[in-house]
Tab-separated table of C-alpha atoms in Angstrom:
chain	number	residue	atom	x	y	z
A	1	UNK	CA	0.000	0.000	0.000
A	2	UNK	CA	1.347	3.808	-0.951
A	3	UNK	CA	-0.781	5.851	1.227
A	4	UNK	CA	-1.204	9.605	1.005
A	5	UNK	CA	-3.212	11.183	3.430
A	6	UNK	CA	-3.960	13.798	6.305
A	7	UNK	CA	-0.952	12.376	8.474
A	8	UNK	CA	1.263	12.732	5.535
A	9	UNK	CA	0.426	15.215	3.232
A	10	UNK	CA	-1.079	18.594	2.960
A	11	UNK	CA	-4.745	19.138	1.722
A	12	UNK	CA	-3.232	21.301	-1.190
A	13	UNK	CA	-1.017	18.272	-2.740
A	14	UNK	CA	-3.675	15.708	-1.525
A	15	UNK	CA	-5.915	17.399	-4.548
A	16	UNK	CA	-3.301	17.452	-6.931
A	17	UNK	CA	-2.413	13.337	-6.790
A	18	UNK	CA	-6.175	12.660	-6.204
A	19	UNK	CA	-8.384	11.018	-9.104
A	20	UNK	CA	-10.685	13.185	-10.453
A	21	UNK	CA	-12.374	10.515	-12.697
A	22	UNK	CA	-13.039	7.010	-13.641
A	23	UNK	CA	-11.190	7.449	-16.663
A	24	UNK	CA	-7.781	9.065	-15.330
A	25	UNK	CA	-7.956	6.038	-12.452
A	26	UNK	CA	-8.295	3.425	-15.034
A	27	UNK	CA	-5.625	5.088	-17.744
A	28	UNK	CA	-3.648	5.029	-14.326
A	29	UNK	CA	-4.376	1.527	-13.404
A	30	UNK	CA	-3.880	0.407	-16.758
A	31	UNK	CA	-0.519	1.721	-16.745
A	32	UNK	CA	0.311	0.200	-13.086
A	33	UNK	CA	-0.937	-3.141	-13.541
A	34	UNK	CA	1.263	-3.326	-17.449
A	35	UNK	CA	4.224	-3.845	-15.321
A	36	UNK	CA	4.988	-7.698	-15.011
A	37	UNK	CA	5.554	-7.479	-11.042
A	38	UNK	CA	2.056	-5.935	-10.305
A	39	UNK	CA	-0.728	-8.794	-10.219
A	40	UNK	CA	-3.731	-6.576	-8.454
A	41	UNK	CA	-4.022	-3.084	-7.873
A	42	UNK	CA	-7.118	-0.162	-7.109
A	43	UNK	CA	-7.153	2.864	-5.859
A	44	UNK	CA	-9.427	4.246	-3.255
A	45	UNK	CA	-9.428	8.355	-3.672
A	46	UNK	CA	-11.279	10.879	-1.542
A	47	UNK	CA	-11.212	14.049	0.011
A	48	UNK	CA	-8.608	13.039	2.758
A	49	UNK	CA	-6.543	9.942	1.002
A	50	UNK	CA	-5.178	8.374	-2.060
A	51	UNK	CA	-4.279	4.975	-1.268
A	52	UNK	CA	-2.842	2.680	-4.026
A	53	UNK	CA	-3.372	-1.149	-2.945
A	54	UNK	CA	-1.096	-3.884	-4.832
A	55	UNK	CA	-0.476	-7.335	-5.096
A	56	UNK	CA	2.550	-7.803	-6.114
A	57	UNK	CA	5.635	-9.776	-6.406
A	58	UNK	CA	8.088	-6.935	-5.841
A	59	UNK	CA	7.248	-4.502	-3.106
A	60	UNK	CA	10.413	-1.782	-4.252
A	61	UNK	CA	9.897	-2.112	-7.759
A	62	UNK	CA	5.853	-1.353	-7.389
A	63	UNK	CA	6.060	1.446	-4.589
A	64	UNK	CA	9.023	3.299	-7.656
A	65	UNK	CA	6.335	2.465	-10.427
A	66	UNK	CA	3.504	4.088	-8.391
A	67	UNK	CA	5.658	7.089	-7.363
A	68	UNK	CA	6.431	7.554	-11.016
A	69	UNK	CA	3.060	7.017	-11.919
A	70	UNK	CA	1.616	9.733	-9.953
A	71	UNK	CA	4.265	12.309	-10.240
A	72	UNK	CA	3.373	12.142	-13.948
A	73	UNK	CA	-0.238	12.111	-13.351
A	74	UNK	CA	-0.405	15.055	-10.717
A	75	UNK	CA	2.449	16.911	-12.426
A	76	UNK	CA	3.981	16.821	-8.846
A	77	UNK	CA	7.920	16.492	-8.316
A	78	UNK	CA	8.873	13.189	-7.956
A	79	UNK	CA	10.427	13.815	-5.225
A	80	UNK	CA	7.839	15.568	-3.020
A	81	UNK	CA	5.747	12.655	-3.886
A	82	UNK	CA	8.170	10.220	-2.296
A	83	UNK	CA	8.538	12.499	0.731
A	84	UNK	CA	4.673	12.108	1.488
A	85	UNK	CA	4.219	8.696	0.821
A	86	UNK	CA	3.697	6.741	3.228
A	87	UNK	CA	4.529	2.598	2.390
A	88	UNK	CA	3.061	-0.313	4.074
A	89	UNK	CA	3.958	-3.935	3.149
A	90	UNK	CA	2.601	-7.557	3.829
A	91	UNK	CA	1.206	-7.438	7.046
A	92	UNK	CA	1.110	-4.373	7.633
A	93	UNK	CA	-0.335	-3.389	4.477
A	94	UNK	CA	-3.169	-6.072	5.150
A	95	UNK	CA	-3.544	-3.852	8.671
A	96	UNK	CA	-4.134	-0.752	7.105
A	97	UNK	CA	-6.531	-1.944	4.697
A	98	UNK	CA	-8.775	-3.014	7.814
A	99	UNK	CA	-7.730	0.120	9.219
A	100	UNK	CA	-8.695	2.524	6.521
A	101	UNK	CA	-12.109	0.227	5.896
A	102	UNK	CA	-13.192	0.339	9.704
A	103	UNK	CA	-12.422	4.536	9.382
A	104	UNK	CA	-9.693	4.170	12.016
A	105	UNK	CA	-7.367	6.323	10.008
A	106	UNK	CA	-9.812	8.712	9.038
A	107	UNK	CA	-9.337	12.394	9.478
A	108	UNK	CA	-12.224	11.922	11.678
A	109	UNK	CA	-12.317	8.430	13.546
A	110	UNK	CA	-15.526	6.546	12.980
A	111	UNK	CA	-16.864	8.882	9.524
A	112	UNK	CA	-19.432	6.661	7.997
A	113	UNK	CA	-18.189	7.832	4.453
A	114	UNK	CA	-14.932	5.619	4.004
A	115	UNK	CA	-16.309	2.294	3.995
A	116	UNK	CA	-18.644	3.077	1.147
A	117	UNK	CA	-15.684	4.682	-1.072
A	118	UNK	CA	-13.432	1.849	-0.724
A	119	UNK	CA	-16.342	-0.456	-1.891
A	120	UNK	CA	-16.317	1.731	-4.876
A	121	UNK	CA	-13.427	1.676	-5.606
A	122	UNK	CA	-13.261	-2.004	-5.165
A	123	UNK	CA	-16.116	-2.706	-7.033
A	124	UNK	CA	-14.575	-0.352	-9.765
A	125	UNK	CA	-11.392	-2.151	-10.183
A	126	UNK	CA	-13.531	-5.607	-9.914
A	127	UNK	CA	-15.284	-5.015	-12.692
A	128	UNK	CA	-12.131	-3.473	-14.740
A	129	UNK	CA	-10.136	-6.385	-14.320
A	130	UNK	CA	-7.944	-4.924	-12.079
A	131	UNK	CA	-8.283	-7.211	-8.952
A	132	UNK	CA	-8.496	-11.219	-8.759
A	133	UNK	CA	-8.656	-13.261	-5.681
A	134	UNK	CA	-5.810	-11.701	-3.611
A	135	UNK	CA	-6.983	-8.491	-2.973
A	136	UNK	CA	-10.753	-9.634	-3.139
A	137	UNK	CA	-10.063	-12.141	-0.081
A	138	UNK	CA	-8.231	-9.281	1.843
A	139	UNK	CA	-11.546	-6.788	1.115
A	140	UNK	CA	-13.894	-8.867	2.003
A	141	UNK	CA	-12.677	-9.695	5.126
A	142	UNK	CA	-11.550	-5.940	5.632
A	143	UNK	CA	-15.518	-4.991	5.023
A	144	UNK	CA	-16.356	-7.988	8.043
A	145	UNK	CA	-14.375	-6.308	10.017
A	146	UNK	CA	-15.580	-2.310	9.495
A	147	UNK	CA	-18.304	-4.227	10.100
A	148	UNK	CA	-17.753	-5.650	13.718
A	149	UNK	CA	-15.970	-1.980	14.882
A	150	UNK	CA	-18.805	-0.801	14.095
A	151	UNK	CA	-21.043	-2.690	16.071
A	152	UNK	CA	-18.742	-3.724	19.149
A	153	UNK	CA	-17.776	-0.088	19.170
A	154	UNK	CA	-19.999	3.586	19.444
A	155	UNK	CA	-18.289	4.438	16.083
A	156	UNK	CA	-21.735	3.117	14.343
A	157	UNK	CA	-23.846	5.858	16.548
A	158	UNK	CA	-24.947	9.021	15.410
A	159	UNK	CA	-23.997	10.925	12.594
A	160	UNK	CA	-19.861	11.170	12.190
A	161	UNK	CA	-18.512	12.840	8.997
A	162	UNK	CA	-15.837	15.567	8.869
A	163	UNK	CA	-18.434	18.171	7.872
A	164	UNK	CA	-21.064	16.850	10.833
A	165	UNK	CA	-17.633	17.625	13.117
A	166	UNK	CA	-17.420	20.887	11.741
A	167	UNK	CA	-21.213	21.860	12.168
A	168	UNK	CA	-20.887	20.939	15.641
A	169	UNK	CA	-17.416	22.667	16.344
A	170	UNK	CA	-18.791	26.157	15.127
A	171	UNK	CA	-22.050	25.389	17.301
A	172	UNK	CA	-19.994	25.001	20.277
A	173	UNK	CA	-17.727	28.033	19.788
């Protein structure tokens, strides 16, 4: 997983790398999953993240082909791409999946949002070919487990969304 978001990158560059189509994901997918060491990939984009999600047999060789990828795309530095990426393998790139899915690295712990927009995005690179069994087995048991936080936990109760957070924060000042 090459993650950018809130804990790693400004608001300002989070536009620039995000997705602001179907189309520009898939040309960018396309180009991603071309190379012969990247078996799965999709992209969830939003307000608050990019997060590119591989399977792949060469962890060093995919994170350089997605930093290349995006500089080109955003027409950001290469550089200051690398600098705010943020790269989780194997394990730990299985925990931040559930993470992200279960909005426990949300700008706002417990928004609703999240878990919707990854399904998208999953259900967008299902349907484009993009993902196979590898990354389907690890989403489906990431969307169990948003899932169970939800219900073992008050994150399901009431209304929790950055902008909600906001309303409130202005109401109480």
């Amino acid at each position: 997983v090459i993650s950018f978001s809130h804990k790693t990158c400004e608001q300002a560059l989070r536009e620039k790398l995000a997705f602001a189509s179907g189309e520009e994901k898939k040309v960018f997918l396309d180009q991603l999953v071309s190379f012969e060491f990247v078996h799965e990939a999709f992209v969830v984009s939003t307000c608050n993240r990019v997060d590119v999600i591989m399977a792949t047999r060469d962890n060093f060789s995919s994170y350089h082909a997605v930093l290349g990828l995006i500089a080109q795309k955003s027409d950001v530095n290469f550089y200051e791409v690398k600098s705010t990426a943020k790269r989780v393998d194997d394990e730990e790139a299985v925990e931040h999946i559930f993470s992200v899915v279960s909005s426990l690295d949300s700008l706002v712990i417990g928004e609703s949002q999240i878990t919707g927009q990854v399904k998208d995005a999953f259900k967008f690179s299902i349907d484009k070919k993009y993902i196979e069994q590898k990354l389907t087995r690890v989403l489906h048991y990431a969307f169990k487990c948003a899932a169970q936080v939800r219900n073992a936990t008050q994150l399901g109760s009431g209304s929790v969304s950055v902008a909600s957070t906001a309303v409130a924060q202005a109401k109480q000042l």
